[in-house]
Short mmCIF file of C-alpha atoms and ligand atoms in Angstrom, two decimals:
data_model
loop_
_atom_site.label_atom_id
_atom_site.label_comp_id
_atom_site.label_asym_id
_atom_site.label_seq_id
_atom_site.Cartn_x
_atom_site.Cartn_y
_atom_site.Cartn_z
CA UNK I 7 145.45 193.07 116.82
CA UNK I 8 142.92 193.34 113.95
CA UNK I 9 139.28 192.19 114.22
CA UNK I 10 136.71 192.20 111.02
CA UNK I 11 133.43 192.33 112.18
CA UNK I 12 130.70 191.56 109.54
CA UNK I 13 127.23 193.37 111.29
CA UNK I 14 126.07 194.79 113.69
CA UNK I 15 127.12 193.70 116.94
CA UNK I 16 125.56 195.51 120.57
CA UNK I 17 128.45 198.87 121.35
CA UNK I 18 129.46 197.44 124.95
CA UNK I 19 131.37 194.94 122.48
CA UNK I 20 132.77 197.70 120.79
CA UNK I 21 133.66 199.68 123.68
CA UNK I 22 134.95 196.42 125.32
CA UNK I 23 137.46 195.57 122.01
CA UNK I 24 138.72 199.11 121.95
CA UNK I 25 139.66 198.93 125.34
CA UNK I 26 141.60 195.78 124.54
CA UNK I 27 143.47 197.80 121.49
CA UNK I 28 141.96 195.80 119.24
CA UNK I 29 141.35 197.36 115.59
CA UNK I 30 138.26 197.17 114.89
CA UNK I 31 136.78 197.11 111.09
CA UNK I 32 133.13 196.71 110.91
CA UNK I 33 130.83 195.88 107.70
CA UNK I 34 128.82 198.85 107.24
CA UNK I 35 126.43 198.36 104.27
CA UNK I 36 122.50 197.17 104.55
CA UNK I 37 123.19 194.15 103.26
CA UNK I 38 124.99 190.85 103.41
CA UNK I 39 128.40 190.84 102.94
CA UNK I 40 129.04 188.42 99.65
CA UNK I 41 131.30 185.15 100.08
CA UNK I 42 134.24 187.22 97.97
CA UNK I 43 133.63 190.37 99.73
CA UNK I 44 133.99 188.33 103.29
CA UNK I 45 137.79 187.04 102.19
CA UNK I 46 138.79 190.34 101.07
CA UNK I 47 137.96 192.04 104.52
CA UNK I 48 139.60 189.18 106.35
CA UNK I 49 142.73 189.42 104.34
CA UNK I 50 144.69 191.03 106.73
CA UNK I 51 142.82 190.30 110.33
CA UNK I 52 143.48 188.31 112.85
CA UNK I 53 139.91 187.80 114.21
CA UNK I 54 136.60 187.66 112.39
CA UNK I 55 133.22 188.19 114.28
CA UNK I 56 130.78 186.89 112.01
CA UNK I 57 127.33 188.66 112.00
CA UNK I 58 124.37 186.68 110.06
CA UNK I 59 124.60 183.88 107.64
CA UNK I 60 128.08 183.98 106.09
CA UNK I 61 128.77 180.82 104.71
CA UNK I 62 131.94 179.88 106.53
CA UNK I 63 132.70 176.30 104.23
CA UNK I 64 135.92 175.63 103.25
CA UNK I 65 136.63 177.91 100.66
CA UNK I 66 136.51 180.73 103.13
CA UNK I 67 138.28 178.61 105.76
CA UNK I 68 141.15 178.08 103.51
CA UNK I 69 141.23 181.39 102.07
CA UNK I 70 141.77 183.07 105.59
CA UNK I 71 143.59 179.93 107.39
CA UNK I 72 145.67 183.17 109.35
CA UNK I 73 142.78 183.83 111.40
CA UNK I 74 143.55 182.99 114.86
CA UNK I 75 140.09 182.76 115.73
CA UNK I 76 136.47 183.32 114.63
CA UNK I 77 133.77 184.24 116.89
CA UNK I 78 129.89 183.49 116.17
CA UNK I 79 126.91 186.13 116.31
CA UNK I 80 124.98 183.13 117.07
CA UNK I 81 124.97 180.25 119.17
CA UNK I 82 123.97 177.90 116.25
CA UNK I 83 126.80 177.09 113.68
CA UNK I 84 125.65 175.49 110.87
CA UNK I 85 126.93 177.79 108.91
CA UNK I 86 130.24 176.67 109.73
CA UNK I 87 132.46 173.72 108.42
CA UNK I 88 133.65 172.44 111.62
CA UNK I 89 135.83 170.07 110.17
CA UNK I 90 138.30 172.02 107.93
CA UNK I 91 138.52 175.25 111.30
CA UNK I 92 139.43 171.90 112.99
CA UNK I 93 142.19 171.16 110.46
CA UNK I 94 143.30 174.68 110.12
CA UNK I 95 143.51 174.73 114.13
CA UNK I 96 141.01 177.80 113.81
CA UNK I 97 138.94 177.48 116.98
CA UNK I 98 134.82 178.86 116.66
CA UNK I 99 133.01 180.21 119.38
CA UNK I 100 129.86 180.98 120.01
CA UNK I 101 126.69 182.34 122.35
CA UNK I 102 125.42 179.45 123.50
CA UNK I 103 123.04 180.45 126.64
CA UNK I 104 122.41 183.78 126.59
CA UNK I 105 119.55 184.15 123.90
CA UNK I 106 117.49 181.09 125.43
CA UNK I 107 114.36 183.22 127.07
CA UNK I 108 114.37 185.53 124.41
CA UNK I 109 114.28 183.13 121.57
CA UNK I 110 111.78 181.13 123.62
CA UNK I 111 109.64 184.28 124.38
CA UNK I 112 109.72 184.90 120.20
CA UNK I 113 108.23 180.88 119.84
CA UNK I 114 105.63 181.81 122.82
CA UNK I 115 104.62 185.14 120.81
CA UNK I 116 104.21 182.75 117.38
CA UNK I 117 102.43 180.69 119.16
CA UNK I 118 99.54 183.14 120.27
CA UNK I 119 99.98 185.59 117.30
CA UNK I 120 99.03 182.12 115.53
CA UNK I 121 96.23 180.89 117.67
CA UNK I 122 94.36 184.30 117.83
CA UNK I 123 95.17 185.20 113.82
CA UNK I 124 97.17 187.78 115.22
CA UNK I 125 99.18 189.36 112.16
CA UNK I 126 96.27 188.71 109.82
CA UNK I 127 93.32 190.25 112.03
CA UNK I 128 96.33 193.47 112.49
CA UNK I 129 96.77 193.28 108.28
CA UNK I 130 92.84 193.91 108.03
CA UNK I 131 92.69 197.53 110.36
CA UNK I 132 96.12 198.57 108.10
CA UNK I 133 93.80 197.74 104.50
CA UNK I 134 90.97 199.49 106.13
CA UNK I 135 89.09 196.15 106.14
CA UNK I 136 87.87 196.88 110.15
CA UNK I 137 84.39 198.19 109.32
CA UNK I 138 82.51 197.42 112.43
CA UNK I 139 82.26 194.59 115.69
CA UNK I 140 82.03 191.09 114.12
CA UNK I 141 81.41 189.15 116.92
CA UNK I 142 82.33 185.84 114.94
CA UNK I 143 85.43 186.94 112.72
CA UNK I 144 87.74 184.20 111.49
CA UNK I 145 88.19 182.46 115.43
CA UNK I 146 91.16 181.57 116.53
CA UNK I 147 91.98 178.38 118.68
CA UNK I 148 93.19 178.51 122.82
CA UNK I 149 96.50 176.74 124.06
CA UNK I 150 95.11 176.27 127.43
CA UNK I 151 95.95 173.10 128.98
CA UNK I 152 96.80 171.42 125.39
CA UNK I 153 100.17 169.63 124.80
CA UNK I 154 103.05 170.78 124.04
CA UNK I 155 105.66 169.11 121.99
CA UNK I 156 109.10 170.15 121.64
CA UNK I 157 111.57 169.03 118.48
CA UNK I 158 114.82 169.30 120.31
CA UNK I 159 114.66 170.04 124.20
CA UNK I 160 117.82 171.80 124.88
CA UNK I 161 117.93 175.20 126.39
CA UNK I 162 115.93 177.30 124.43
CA UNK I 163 113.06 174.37 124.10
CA UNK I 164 113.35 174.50 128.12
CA UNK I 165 112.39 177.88 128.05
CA UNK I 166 109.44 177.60 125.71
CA UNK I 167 108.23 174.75 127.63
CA UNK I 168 108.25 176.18 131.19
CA UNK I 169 106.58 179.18 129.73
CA UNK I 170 103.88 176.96 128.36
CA UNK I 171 103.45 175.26 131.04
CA UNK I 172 103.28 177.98 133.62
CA UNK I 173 100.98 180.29 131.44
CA UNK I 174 98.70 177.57 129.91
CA UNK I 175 99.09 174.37 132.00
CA UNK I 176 100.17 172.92 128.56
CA UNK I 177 101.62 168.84 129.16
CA UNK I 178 105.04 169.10 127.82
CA UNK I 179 106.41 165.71 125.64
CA UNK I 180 109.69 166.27 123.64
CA UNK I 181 111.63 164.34 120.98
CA UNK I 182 115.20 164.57 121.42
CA UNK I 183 118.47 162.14 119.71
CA UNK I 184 118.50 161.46 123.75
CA UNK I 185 116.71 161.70 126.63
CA UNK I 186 117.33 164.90 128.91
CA UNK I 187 116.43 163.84 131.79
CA UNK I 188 117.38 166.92 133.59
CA UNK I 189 114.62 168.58 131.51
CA UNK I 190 111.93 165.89 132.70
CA UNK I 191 112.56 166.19 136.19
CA UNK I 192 112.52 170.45 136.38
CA UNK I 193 109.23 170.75 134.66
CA UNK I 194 107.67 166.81 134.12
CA UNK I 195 108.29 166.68 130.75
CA UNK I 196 107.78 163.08 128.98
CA UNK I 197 110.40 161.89 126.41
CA UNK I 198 108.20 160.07 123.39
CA UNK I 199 109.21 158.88 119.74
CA UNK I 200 108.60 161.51 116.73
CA UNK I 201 105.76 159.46 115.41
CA UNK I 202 104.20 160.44 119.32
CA UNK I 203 105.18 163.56 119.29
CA UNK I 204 103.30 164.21 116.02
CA UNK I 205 100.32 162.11 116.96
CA UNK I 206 99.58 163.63 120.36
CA UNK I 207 100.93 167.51 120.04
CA UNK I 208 98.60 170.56 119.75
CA UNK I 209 101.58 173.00 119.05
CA UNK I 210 104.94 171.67 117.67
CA UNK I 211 107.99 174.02 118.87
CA UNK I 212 111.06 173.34 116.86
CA UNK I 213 114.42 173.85 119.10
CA UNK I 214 117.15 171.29 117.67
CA UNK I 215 120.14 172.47 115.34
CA UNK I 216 120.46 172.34 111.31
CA UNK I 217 121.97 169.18 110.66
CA UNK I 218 122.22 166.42 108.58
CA UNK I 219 119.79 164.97 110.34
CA UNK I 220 117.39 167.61 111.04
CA UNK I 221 117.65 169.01 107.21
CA UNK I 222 114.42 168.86 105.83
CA UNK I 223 112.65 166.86 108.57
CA UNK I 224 109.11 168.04 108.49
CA UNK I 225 108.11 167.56 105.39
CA UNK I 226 104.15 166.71 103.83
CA UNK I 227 104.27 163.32 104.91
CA UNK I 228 105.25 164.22 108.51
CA UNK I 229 102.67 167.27 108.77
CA UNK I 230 100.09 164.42 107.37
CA UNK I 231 101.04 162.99 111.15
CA UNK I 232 100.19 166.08 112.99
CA UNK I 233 96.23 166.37 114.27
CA UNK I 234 94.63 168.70 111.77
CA UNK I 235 94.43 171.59 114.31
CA UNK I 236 97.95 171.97 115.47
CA UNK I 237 100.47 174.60 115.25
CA UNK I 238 103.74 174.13 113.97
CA UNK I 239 106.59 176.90 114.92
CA UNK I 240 110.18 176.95 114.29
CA UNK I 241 112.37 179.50 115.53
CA UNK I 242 115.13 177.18 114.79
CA UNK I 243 116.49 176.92 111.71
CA UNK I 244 114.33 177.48 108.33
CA UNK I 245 115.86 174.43 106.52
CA UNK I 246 114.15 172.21 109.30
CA UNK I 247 110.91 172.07 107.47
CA UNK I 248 110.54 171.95 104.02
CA UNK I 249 108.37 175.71 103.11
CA UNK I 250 106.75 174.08 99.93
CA UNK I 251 105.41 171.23 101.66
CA UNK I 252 104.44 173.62 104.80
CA UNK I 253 102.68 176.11 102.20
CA UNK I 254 100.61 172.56 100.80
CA UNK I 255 100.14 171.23 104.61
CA UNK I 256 98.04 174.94 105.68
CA UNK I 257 96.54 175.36 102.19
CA UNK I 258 94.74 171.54 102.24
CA UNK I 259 94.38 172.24 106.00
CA UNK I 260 96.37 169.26 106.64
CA UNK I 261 97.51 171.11 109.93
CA UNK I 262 95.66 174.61 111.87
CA UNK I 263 98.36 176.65 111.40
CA UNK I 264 102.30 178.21 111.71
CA UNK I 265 104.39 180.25 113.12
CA UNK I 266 108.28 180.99 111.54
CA UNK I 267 110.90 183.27 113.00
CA UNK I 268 113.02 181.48 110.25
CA UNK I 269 112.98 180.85 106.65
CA UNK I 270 114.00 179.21 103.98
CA UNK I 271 115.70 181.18 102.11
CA UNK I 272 116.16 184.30 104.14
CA UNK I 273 115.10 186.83 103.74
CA UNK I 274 111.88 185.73 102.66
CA UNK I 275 110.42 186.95 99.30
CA UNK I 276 107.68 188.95 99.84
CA UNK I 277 105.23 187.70 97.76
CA UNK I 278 105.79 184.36 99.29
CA UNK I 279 102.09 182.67 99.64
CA UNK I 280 102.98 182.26 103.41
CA UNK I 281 102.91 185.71 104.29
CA UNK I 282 99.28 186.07 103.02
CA UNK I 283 97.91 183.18 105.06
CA UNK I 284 95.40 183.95 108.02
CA UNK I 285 96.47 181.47 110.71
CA UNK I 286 100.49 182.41 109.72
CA UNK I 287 102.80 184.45 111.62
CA UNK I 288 105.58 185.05 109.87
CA UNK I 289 109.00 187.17 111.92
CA UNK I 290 112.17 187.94 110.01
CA UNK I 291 114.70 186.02 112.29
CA UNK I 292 114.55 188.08 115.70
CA UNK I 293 114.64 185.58 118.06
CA UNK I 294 117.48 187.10 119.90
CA UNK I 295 116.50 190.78 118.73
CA UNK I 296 116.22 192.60 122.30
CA UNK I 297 118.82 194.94 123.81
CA UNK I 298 119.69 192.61 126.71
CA UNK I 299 119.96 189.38 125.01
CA UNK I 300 122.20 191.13 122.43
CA UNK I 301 124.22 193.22 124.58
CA UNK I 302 125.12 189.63 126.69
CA UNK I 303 125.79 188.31 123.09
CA UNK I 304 128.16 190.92 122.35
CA UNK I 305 129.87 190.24 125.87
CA UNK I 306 130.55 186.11 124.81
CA UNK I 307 131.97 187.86 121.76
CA UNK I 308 134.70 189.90 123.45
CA UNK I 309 135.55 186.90 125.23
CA UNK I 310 136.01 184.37 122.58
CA UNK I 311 138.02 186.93 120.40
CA UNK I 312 140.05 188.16 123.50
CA UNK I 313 140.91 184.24 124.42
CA UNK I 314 141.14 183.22 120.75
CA UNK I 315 143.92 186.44 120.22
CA UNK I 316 145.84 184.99 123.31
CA UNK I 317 146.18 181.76 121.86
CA UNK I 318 143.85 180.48 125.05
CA UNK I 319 141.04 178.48 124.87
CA UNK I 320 137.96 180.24 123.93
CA UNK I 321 135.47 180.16 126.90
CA UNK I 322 132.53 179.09 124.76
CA UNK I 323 133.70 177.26 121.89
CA UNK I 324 131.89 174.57 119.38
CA UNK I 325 133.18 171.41 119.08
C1 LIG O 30 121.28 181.94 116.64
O1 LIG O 30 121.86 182.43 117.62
O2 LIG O 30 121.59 180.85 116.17
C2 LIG O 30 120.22 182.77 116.03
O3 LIG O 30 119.31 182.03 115.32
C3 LIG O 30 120.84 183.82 115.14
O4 LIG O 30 121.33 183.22 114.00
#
């Protein structure tokens, strides 16, 4: 059996296919594979592992309909047309799990780096701008014991908000499609609408999927609802907030500040006003960047393609 892999996936996956007899071919260049590119490699594999944001719509789907299964880098899948794999009877999986606490830790580190002017204070030693002890530099804002609100308490937004609360004593409310009540018994978190949560959080953490729903959702008008010193971090999805209207809602100091471990697009353009801000943090997608968390990705990975090669059901597979 034949897999295409398109990145870079952790090498206990690799040693774990090979030991299956799998064949592995693995996308090698430093950069993203194109749409054309990604049919051509899958042309005569039976399993694709797909590593960043291929567009999987249905022109690929239909192109490659042979593929007997297609495993996810990721646990989010918007990058996927679910419907048309459904057709084609060509089952997804992905990580779902796995990279919670380390994509929460990446929204904890936003959130400081953001409160203390992290990034910008470390830009001014790099451009030789630290000339002596200013004991009132640009001052950054404390979390302690301010509220929390999380867009979309699933797993990951769990994390970030039992960190929060355990570090800073920070009153966790959410916004979710549904109440999770599991959620609001483990750590007293308190379900409110998302005109509340904008009213009455100091930080905004972003956790829910890309959808049709979510697309575009915090726009000018909803950062106009936010207090004037909150933060706002996604380490979601970078089509969740609309960047223009983010770039408009720090420079009129509409809202304190931002953190983003996603963009939109990515990568992000480098002269993009954003990166120049002082109470910005700006990371290039690494929420689940650490050996462990990718090593257990690459593990789900194995799994799905082994089960998905057998004709089985994969064990973590999107519906
Ligand atoms: C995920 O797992 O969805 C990460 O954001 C990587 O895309």
């Amino acid at each position: 059996m034949k897999v295409f892999i398109s990145g870079t996936i952790a090498p206990v996956g690799l040693k774990q296919l090979e030991e299956n007899n799998i064949t592995i071919t693995q996308w090698e260049e430093n950069r993203q594979i194109t749409a054309e590119e990604l049919i051509e490699a899958c042309k005569d594999q039976d399993a694709l592992v797909s590593v960043g944001p291929n567009k999987l719509n249905a022109a690929f789907l239909n192109a490659c309909s042979h593929l007997k299964v297609i495993a996810l880098h990721s646990v989010g899948f918007d990058q996927v047309d679910l419907d048309t794999a459904k057709k084609l009877n060509i089952p997804i999986g992905n990580t779902p799990g796995v990279l919670s606490a380390a994509t929460a830790d990446t929204a904890f580190l936003l959130m400081l780096a953001v409160s203390r002017k992290a990034f910008f204070s470390h830009k001014k030693i790099i451009q030789g701008e630290w000339k002596n002890y200013e004991p009132s530099p640009e001052l950054g804002i404390e979390v302690n014991g301010k509220t929390l609100g999380i867009f979309g308490l699933g797993k990951i937004g769990l994390e970030m908000a039992k960190k929060c609360a355990a570090a800073y004593q920070m009153d966790v409310i959410y916004h979710n499609r549904s109440r999770n009540e599991e959620a609001e018994k483990e750590i007293g978190a308190k379900y409110v609408s998302f005109e509340e949560l904008l009213a009455q959080s100091d930080v905004i953490s972003v956790h829910t999927a890309l959808t049709s729903e979510t697309k575009d959702k915090f726009t000018l008008d909803v950062f106009k609802q936010m207090k004037s010193n909150s933060i706002f971090i996604n380490t979601a999805r970078g089509g969740i907030h609309n960047e223009k209207d983010l770039i408009k809602a720090l420079e009129e100091k509409i809202i304190w500040g931002a953190g983003l471990d996603v963009t939109n697009p990515e990568p992000m353009d480098k002269n993009n006003p954003l990166l120049a801000m002082e109470n910005v943090a700006i990371l290039p997608h690494i929420g689940s960047a650490t050996e462990e968390t990718r090593a257990a990705m690459a593990q789900i990975i194995v799994k799905n393609v082994l089960a998905g090669l057998k004709g089985e059901k994969l064990p973590f597979e999107v519906k």
